[in-house]
Coordinates of C-alpha atoms and ligand atoms in Angstrom, one line a residue:
M3 CA 29.4 -1.1 3.1
S4 CA 27.2 0.4 0.4
A5 CA 26.4 4.1 -0.1
F6 CA 23.0 3.3 1.3
T7 CA 24.3 1.9 4.6
D8 CA 26.6 4.9 4.9
R9 CA 23.7 7.2 4.6
V10 CA 21.6 5.2 7.1
D11 CA 24.5 5.3 9.6
A12 CA 24.7 9.1 9.2
A13 CA 21.0 9.5 9.6
L14 CA 20.9 7.3 12.7
A15 CA 23.5 9.5 14.3
D16 CA 21.7 12.7 13.5
R17 CA 19.5 13.7 16.6
Q18 CA 18.1 16.8 14.9
L19 CA 16.8 14.7 12.1
K20 CA 15.0 12.3 14.5
I21 CA 13.3 15.2 16.2
A22 CA 12.2 16.8 12.9
V23 CA 10.9 13.6 11.4
E24 CA 9.0 12.6 14.6
R25 CA 7.4 16.0 14.9
T26 CA 5.8 15.8 11.4
A27 CA 5.2 12.1 10.9
G28 CA 3.9 11.7 14.5
T29 CA 1.4 14.5 14.0
A30 CA 0.4 13.1 10.6
E31 CA -0.1 9.7 12.0
A32 CA -2.4 11.0 14.8
K33 CA -4.4 13.2 12.5
R34 CA -4.9 10.5 9.9
A35 CA -6.1 8.1 12.6
T36 CA -8.7 10.6 13.8
A37 CA -9.9 11.4 10.2
V38 CA -10.2 7.7 9.3
A39 CA -12.1 6.9 12.4
A40 CA -14.6 9.6 11.5
F41 CA -15.0 8.3 7.9
S42 CA -17.8 5.8 7.4
D43 CA -16.4 2.6 6.0
F44 CA -12.9 3.7 5.0
D45 CA -12.0 0.1 4.0
A46 CA -14.9 0.0 1.4
A47 CA -13.8 3.4 0.1
R48 CA -10.2 2.4 -0.4
K49 CA -11.3 -0.8 -2.2
R50 CA -13.3 1.3 -4.6
A51 CA -10.4 3.7 -5.0
A52 CA -8.2 0.7 -5.9
A53 CA -10.8 -0.5 -8.4
I54 CA -10.9 2.9 -10.0
K55 CA -7.2 3.1 -10.5
D56 CA -6.9 -0.6 -11.6
H57 CA -9.6 0.1 -14.3
V58 CA -7.6 3.1 -15.6
I59 CA -4.3 1.3 -15.6
E60 CA -5.9 -1.7 -17.5
H61 CA -7.4 0.7 -20.1
L62 CA -4.6 3.2 -20.1
G63 CA -4.4 3.7 -23.8
H64 CA -8.1 4.5 -24.1
Y65 CA -8.1 7.1 -21.3
L66 CA -4.8 8.7 -22.5
V67 CA -6.3 9.3 -26.0
E68 CA -9.6 10.5 -24.4
F69 CA -7.7 12.9 -22.2
E70 CA -5.6 14.3 -25.1
R71 CA -8.7 14.8 -27.2
N72 CA -10.6 16.8 -24.5
A73 CA -7.6 18.7 -23.2
T74 CA -6.8 19.8 -26.9
A75 CA -10.4 20.8 -27.4
A76 CA -10.1 23.0 -24.3
G77 CA -7.1 24.8 -25.9
A78 CA -4.2 23.0 -24.3
V79 CA -1.3 21.4 -26.2
V80 CA -0.5 17.9 -25.2
H81 CA 3.1 16.5 -25.4
W82 CA 4.3 13.0 -24.9
A83 CA 7.6 12.1 -23.2
R84 CA 9.0 8.6 -23.1
D85 CA 11.5 9.3 -20.4
A86 CA 13.0 12.0 -18.0
D87 CA 15.4 13.5 -20.6
E88 CA 12.6 13.9 -23.2
A89 CA 10.3 15.5 -20.7
C90 CA 12.9 18.0 -19.6
R91 CA 13.8 18.8 -23.2
I92 CA 10.1 19.6 -24.0
V93 CA 9.7 21.8 -20.9
I94 CA 13.0 23.7 -21.6
N95 CA 12.2 24.2 -25.3
L96 CA 8.8 25.6 -24.3
C97 CA 10.4 28.0 -21.8
Q98 CA 13.0 29.1 -24.4
Q99 CA 10.3 29.6 -27.1
A100 CA 8.4 31.8 -24.6
G101 CA 11.7 33.8 -23.9
A102 CA 11.4 32.9 -20.2
K103 CA 14.0 34.2 -17.8
S104 CA 12.3 32.8 -14.7
V105 CA 9.6 30.2 -13.9
A106 CA 7.3 29.9 -10.9
R107 CA 7.3 26.3 -10.0
S108 CA 4.8 24.5 -7.9
K109 CA 5.9 21.4 -5.9
S110 CA 5.7 18.3 -8.1
M111 CA 7.4 14.9 -7.4
L112 CA 7.2 14.2 -11.1
G113 CA 9.3 17.3 -11.6
E114 CA 11.9 15.9 -9.1
E115 CA 11.8 12.5 -10.7
I116 CA 12.7 13.8 -14.2
G117 CA 15.4 16.2 -12.8
L118 CA 13.5 19.4 -13.8
P119 CA 15.2 21.7 -11.3
H120 CA 18.6 20.7 -12.6
A121 CA 17.5 21.0 -16.2
L122 CA 16.2 24.6 -15.6
A123 CA 19.5 25.6 -13.9
E124 CA 21.5 24.2 -16.8
A125 CA 19.4 26.2 -19.2
G126 CA 20.0 29.4 -17.2
I127 CA 16.4 29.8 -16.2
E128 CA 15.7 31.1 -12.7
R129 CA 13.4 28.8 -10.6
V130 CA 11.1 30.4 -8.1
E131 CA 9.5 27.8 -5.8
T132 CA 6.0 28.7 -4.8
D133 CA 5.7 26.0 -2.2
L134 CA 7.2 27.1 1.2
A135 CA 8.9 23.8 1.9
E136 CA 10.4 23.6 -1.6
H137 CA 11.7 27.2 -1.1
I138 CA 13.4 26.0 2.1
I139 CA 15.1 23.1 0.4
Q140 CA 16.1 25.3 -2.5
L141 CA 17.8 27.7 -0.2
A142 CA 19.5 24.8 1.6
D143 CA 20.4 23.2 -1.8
E144 CA 19.0 19.9 -0.7
P145 CA 16.6 17.4 -2.4
P146 CA 13.1 16.8 -0.8
S147 CA 13.0 14.2 1.9
H148 CA 9.2 13.4 1.8
I149 CA 6.7 13.5 -1.0
V150 CA 4.2 15.7 0.9
W151 CA 6.6 17.7 3.2
P152 CA 9.8 18.1 1.2
A153 CA 11.5 19.9 4.2
M154 CA 10.4 17.4 6.8
H155 CA 14.0 16.7 7.8
K156 CA 14.5 20.3 9.0
T157 CA 13.4 21.5 12.5
R158 CA 11.8 25.0 12.7
E159 CA 14.9 26.2 14.4
Q160 CA 17.1 25.1 11.4
V161 CA 14.6 26.9 9.0
S162 CA 14.8 30.0 11.1
A163 CA 18.6 30.1 10.9
L164 CA 18.4 29.4 7.1
F165 CA 16.0 32.3 6.5
R166 CA 18.1 34.7 8.6
A167 CA 21.2 33.8 6.5
R168 CA 19.5 33.9 3.1
H169 CA 16.6 36.3 3.1
A170 CA 17.3 40.0 2.5
D171 CA 14.7 41.1 5.1
P172 CA 14.4 38.2 7.5
H173 CA 12.0 37.8 10.4
V174 CA 12.6 39.4 13.8
E175 CA 10.2 37.4 16.0
E176 CA 10.9 33.7 16.3
T177 CA 7.5 32.6 15.3
I178 CA 6.3 30.4 12.4
A179 CA 4.0 33.2 11.2
A180 CA 6.9 35.7 11.1
M181 CA 9.1 33.1 9.2
A182 CA 6.3 32.7 6.6
E183 CA 6.1 36.5 6.2
S184 CA 9.9 36.5 5.7
A185 CA 9.5 34.0 2.9
R186 CA 6.5 35.9 1.4
R187 CA 8.6 39.1 1.3
H188 CA 11.5 37.2 -0.4
L189 CA 9.3 35.4 -3.0
R190 CA 6.1 37.3 -3.7
D191 CA 7.4 39.8 -6.4
K192 CA 9.5 37.1 -8.1
M193 CA 6.5 34.8 -8.3
L194 CA 4.3 37.4 -9.8
A195 CA 6.9 38.4 -12.3
A196 CA 7.7 34.9 -13.6
D197 CA 7.3 34.3 -17.3
V198 CA 6.2 30.7 -17.1
G199 CA 4.4 28.6 -14.5
I200 CA 5.2 24.9 -14.0
S201 CA 3.1 22.6 -11.9
G202 CA 2.3 18.9 -11.6
A203 CA -1.1 17.3 -11.4
N204 CA -2.8 15.2 -8.8
F205 CA -5.4 14.0 -11.3
L206 CA -6.0 14.2 -15.0
I207 CA -9.7 13.9 -15.9
A208 CA -10.2 12.1 -19.1
D209 CA -13.7 13.0 -20.1
S210 CA -13.2 16.7 -19.6
G211 CA -9.5 17.2 -20.3
Q212 CA -9.2 18.9 -16.8
V213 CA -6.2 19.0 -14.5
C214 CA -6.7 18.9 -10.8
T215 CA -4.1 20.1 -8.3
V216 CA -4.3 20.1 -4.5
T217 CA -2.1 22.2 -2.2
N218 CA -2.4 23.8 1.2
E219 CA -0.7 27.1 0.3
G220 CA -2.4 28.0 -3.0
N221 CA 1.0 27.6 -4.6
A222 CA -0.2 25.7 -7.6
E223 CA -2.5 28.6 -8.4
L224 CA 0.5 31.0 -8.2
S225 CA 2.1 29.1 -10.9
L226 CA -1.1 28.8 -12.9
V227 CA -2.7 32.3 -13.0
P228 CA 0.0 35.1 -13.2
P229 CA 2.4 33.8 -15.8
R230 CA 1.8 34.0 -19.5
M231 CA 2.4 30.4 -20.1
H232 CA 1.5 27.4 -17.9
I233 CA 3.1 23.9 -18.2
V234 CA 1.8 20.9 -16.5
T235 CA 4.1 17.8 -16.1
A236 CA 2.3 14.7 -15.1
G237 CA 2.8 10.9 -15.0
I238 CA 0.5 9.0 -17.2
E239 CA -0.9 7.1 -14.2
K240 CA -2.6 10.3 -12.9
L241 CA -5.6 9.7 -15.2
V242 CA -9.1 9.1 -13.9
P243 CA -12.2 8.6 -16.0
S244 CA -14.3 11.5 -14.7
M245 CA -14.9 14.1 -12.0
P246 CA -16.7 11.8 -9.5
H247 CA -13.8 9.4 -9.6
A248 CA -11.4 12.3 -8.9
V249 CA -13.6 13.4 -6.0
H250 CA -13.7 9.9 -4.5
L251 CA -9.8 9.7 -4.6
L252 CA -9.5 13.3 -3.2
R253 CA -11.5 12.4 -0.1
L254 CA -9.0 9.6 0.6
L255 CA -5.9 11.6 -0.4
A256 CA -6.4 14.5 2.0
R257 CA -7.3 12.3 4.9
S258 CA -4.4 10.0 4.3
A259 CA -1.8 12.7 3.8
T260 CA -2.7 15.3 6.5
G261 CA -5.8 14.1 8.2
A262 CA -7.8 17.0 6.8
D263 CA -11.2 16.5 5.1
L264 CA -10.0 18.3 2.1
T265 CA -6.8 20.3 1.2
Q266 CA -7.1 24.1 1.5
Y267 CA -6.9 24.6 -2.2
T268 CA -8.3 22.1 -4.7
T269 CA -8.4 23.4 -8.3
F270 CA -9.8 22.0 -11.5
Y271 CA -9.0 23.7 -14.7
A272 CA -8.9 23.1 -18.5
G273 CA -7.1 25.0 -21.2
P274 CA -5.7 28.5 -21.1
K275 CA -7.6 31.8 -20.4
R276 CA -10.7 32.2 -22.5
A277 CA -12.2 35.6 -23.7
A278 CA -14.6 35.8 -20.8
D279 CA -12.0 34.8 -18.1
A280 CA -10.6 37.6 -15.8
D281 CA -7.2 35.9 -15.6
G282 CA -5.2 32.9 -16.5
P283 CA -2.3 32.0 -18.9
D284 CA -2.3 32.7 -22.6
A285 CA -1.0 29.3 -23.4
M286 CA -1.2 25.9 -21.7
H287 CA 0.9 22.8 -22.3
I288 CA 0.6 19.4 -20.7
V289 CA 3.6 17.0 -20.8
L290 CA 2.5 13.4 -20.2
V291 CA 5.4 11.4 -19.0
D292 CA 5.9 7.6 -19.1
N293 CA 9.5 7.2 -17.6
G294 CA 9.1 3.6 -16.8
R295 CA 5.4 3.5 -16.0
T296 CA 4.3 1.3 -19.0
R297 CA 7.2 -1.0 -18.1
M298 CA 5.9 -1.2 -14.5
R299 CA 2.5 -2.1 -15.9
S300 CA 3.7 -5.0 -17.9
H301 CA 6.3 -6.2 -15.4
G302 CA 4.2 -7.2 -12.4
L303 CA 4.1 -3.7 -10.8
A304 CA 0.8 -2.5 -12.1
E305 CA -0.6 -2.2 -8.6
M306 CA 2.1 0.4 -7.8
L307 CA 0.6 2.7 -10.4
R308 CA -2.4 3.1 -8.1
C309 CA -0.3 5.4 -5.9
I310 CA -1.8 8.8 -5.3
R311 CA 1.3 10.1 -3.5
C312 CA -0.3 10.7 -0.1
G313 CA 2.8 9.8 1.9
A314 CA 0.9 7.7 4.5
C315 CA 3.1 4.7 3.9
M316 CA 6.2 6.6 4.9
N317 CA 4.6 8.4 7.9
H318 CA 3.8 5.0 9.3
C319 CA 7.0 3.2 8.3
V320 CA 9.2 2.2 11.3
V321 CA 12.3 2.5 9.1
F322 CA 11.5 5.9 7.5
R323 CA 10.7 7.2 11.0
Q324 CA 14.3 6.3 12.1
V325 CA 16.3 7.4 9.1
G326 CA 14.2 10.0 7.2
G327 CA 13.9 10.4 3.5
H328 CA 17.4 11.3 2.3
A329 CA 18.9 8.0 3.5
Y330 CA 17.0 6.3 0.6
G331 CA 19.0 8.3 -1.9
S332 CA 16.2 8.5 -4.4
T333 CA 13.4 10.9 -5.4
Y334 CA 10.7 8.7 -3.7
P335 CA 11.6 7.5 -0.2
G336 CA 9.9 5.1 2.2
P337 CA 8.0 2.0 1.2
M338 CA 6.6 3.3 -2.0
G339 CA 10.0 4.7 -3.0
A340 CA 11.6 1.3 -2.3
V341 CA 9.2 -0.2 -4.9
I342 CA 9.3 2.6 -7.5
T343 CA 13.0 3.4 -7.6
P344 CA 14.3 0.1 -8.9
A345 CA 11.5 0.2 -11.5
I346 CA 12.7 3.6 -12.7
D347 CA 16.5 3.3 -12.2
G348 CA 16.8 -0.4 -12.7
L349 CA 17.7 -3.1 -10.1
N350 CA 21.3 -2.8 -9.3
A351 CA 23.8 -3.0 -6.5
E352 CA 22.5 0.3 -5.1
T353 CA 18.8 0.1 -5.5
R354 CA 18.6 -3.6 -4.3
D355 CA 19.3 -2.2 -0.8
L356 CA 16.0 -0.4 -0.7
A357 CA 13.8 -3.5 -0.6
H358 CA 15.9 -4.7 2.3
A359 CA 15.2 -1.6 4.3
C360 CA 11.9 -3.0 5.3
T361 CA 10.7 -5.1 8.3
L362 CA 7.7 -6.4 6.3
N363 CA 5.5 -5.5 9.2
G364 CA 2.7 -4.6 6.8
K365 CA 1.8 -1.2 8.3
C366 CA 2.3 0.5 4.9
R367 CA -0.3 -1.6 3.2
E368 CA -2.7 -1.2 6.1
V369 CA -2.7 2.6 5.8
C370 CA -2.5 2.9 2.0
P371 CA -5.7 4.5 0.7
V372 CA -5.5 2.5 -2.6
D373 CA -4.6 -0.8 -0.9
I374 CA -1.2 -1.3 -2.6
P375 CA 0.4 -4.6 -1.4
L376 CA 3.7 -2.9 -0.7
P377 CA 5.3 -5.7 1.3
T378 CA 4.5 -8.2 -1.4
L379 CA 6.0 -5.9 -4.1
L380 CA 9.1 -5.4 -1.9
R381 CA 9.5 -9.1 -1.5
G382 CA 9.3 -9.4 -5.3
W383 CA 12.3 -7.1 -5.6
R384 CA 14.2 -9.2 -3.0
E385 CA 13.5 -12.3 -5.0
K386 CA 14.5 -10.7 -8.2
S387 CA 17.7 -9.5 -6.6
W388 CA 18.5 -13.0 -5.4
R389 CA 17.7 -14.5 -8.8
E390 CA 20.0 -12.0 -10.6
G391 CA 22.9 -12.6 -8.2
L392 CA 22.9 -9.1 -6.7
E393 CA 22.9 -10.3 -3.1
P394 CA 26.3 -10.1 -1.3
V395 CA 28.3 -13.3 -1.1
S396 CA 28.0 -13.4 2.7
A397 CA 24.2 -13.3 2.4
R398 CA 24.2 -16.0 -0.3
M399 CA 26.5 -18.3 1.8
G400 CA 24.6 -17.7 5.0
I401 CA 21.2 -18.3 3.5
G402 CA 22.5 -21.3 1.5
A403 CA 23.9 -22.9 4.6
W404 CA 20.7 -22.2 6.6
S405 CA 18.5 -23.7 3.8
R406 CA 20.7 -26.9 3.7
L407 CA 20.4 -27.1 7.5
A408 CA 16.6 -26.5 7.5
G409 CA 16.3 -29.2 4.8
H410 CA 17.4 -31.8 7.5
P411 CA 15.2 -31.3 10.5
W412 CA 17.1 -33.7 12.8
V413 CA 20.4 -31.9 12.1
Y414 CA 18.7 -28.5 12.4
R415 CA 17.3 -29.4 15.8
R416 CA 20.7 -30.5 17.1
A417 CA 22.3 -27.3 15.6
V418 CA 19.7 -25.1 17.3
G419 CA 20.3 -26.9 20.6
L420 CA 24.0 -26.4 20.3
G421 CA 23.6 -22.7 19.4
N422 CA 21.3 -22.2 22.4
W423 CA 23.9 -23.9 24.7
L424 CA 26.7 -21.8 23.3
L425 CA 24.8 -18.5 23.5
R426 CA 23.8 -19.1 27.1
R427 CA 27.5 -19.5 27.9
I428 CA 29.2 -16.8 25.9
G429 CA 26.2 -14.4 25.8
K430 CA 26.6 -11.1 23.9
R431 CA 30.2 -10.6 24.9
W432 CA 31.3 -12.5 21.8
L433 CA 28.6 -11.6 19.4
H434 CA 30.2 -8.3 18.4
A435 CA 33.4 -10.2 17.5
I436 CA 31.8 -12.4 14.9
P437 CA 33.1 -10.6 11.7
F438 CA 30.4 -11.4 9.2
A439 CA 27.5 -10.5 11.7
S440 CA 28.7 -7.0 12.6
G441 CA 26.1 -5.4 10.3
W442 CA 23.5 -7.0 12.5
T443 CA 25.1 -6.9 16.0
R444 CA 26.4 -3.3 15.8
H445 CA 23.0 -1.8 16.4
R446 CA 21.1 -4.7 18.1
D447 CA 21.1 -6.5 21.4
F448 CA 21.1 -10.3 21.2
P449 CA 20.1 -11.5 24.7
A450 CA 21.1 -15.0 25.7
P451 CA 18.2 -17.6 25.3
Q452 CA 16.2 -18.3 28.5
S453 CA 16.7 -22.1 28.2
N454 CA 18.5 -24.7 26.1
A455 CA 15.1 -25.7 24.6
S456 CA 14.1 -24.2 21.2
F457 CA 10.9 -22.3 20.6
V458 CA 9.4 -25.3 18.9
E459 CA 10.2 -27.6 21.8
R460 CA 8.8 -25.2 24.3
Y461 CA 5.7 -24.7 22.3
A462 CA 5.2 -28.4 22.0
R463 CA 5.4 -28.7 25.8
G464 CA 2.6 -26.1 26.1
E465 CA 4.8 -23.3 27.5
R466 CA 3.1 -20.0 26.6
Ligands
LIG19 S1 1.9 3.8 -1.7 FE1 -0.2 4.2 -0.9 S2 0.3 5.1 1.2 FE2 2.2 5.3 0.0 S3 2.1 7.2 -1.0 FE3 1.2 5.8 -2.5 S4 -1.0 5.9 -2.1 FE4 0.0 6.8 -0.3

């Protein structure tokens, strides 16, 4: 058993987790369906979105240079990071140069990907999360379990208990509004006193050097406006050529993520505070992070760089809905995570499992607003894992035997007939005793066949 299957077993046994995931993913699924039905020609819009992203990925060098030139002209300092360590080093150095004791951080999956929370803790810099869900998981000392709702795995009852245990002046009434007030009392002064603000970016606009962030709580703005210095960390795939392209993608992002027409807060900004501005940071830095993205581009995973991190693929994934995000054991869970994680961490005995945690039902591709062929990319990892000999011996022997059998149709038909005959006699009573099949039979029923004839034989006879 791998660490992955252990985590999956633990998740399947956790009834609270199932309730929490279903509440949020079920609501998101229903709201997205309503929003998409009300959108005229969603399919054409997502094809255009895919074309915008493909164009940028193909001309990445050009748009990166254009963005750097325009962001610099607006007064920002642009830094380049090859990998997670270099990105963290740049951010920590900037914080230390600013003499920062605390940072107000706005939720960013890139920040999680590069391990920024850990790097800040190691540098002795206090981290104040401005996103409510990030605050919840920081209190619980847990990683995010979803890219849009990091605390999706927690029920409101669990959050209430956590706030009562950790907040100095917790809520009295058992309502969500009272719990939000409890968090506000705990966080507000710390947020406003932070020396440095750190946020991610939803889009980087090449022809203006602007950064765009979308949130539902205004938390990105809390990390942008009050602190003296603002640092943006962003993956290089976040580029778009110009504002109309960003707006087109924004319309799809909000609908796919939460079913809303637009998020509550959508902010575009460039450079630090100017003389005429009422507020804003004195200095602004943008850290552009590769961390495997150029490798993905040149190794057959360019389509994955279209991803706008809406989370729709995980909300609609039958596996994610059963096990939640932590079972994947990586920053990015669900179908998109199963493709990205081996690209960032390398394909190995642990990450190979992710591509197998998929039924290939195609729902993720159907709902993806940038039309990423996730099932095809997952199959690509499976094939690579097979070629590199990472599949377990039992799977290699089983599939090897099956392929030899399938190569001889006459023998195959006889074997299927014999198998049917046997199953009809021994039924499921014996199946659980087959040692190498327990991974399959432990959680699944295997009803006895209805007749000795195979599907092909019954189909040929016209049985429907
Ligand atoms: S792969 Fe598609 S559906 Fe999944 S998060 Fe990315 S953009 Fe959204």
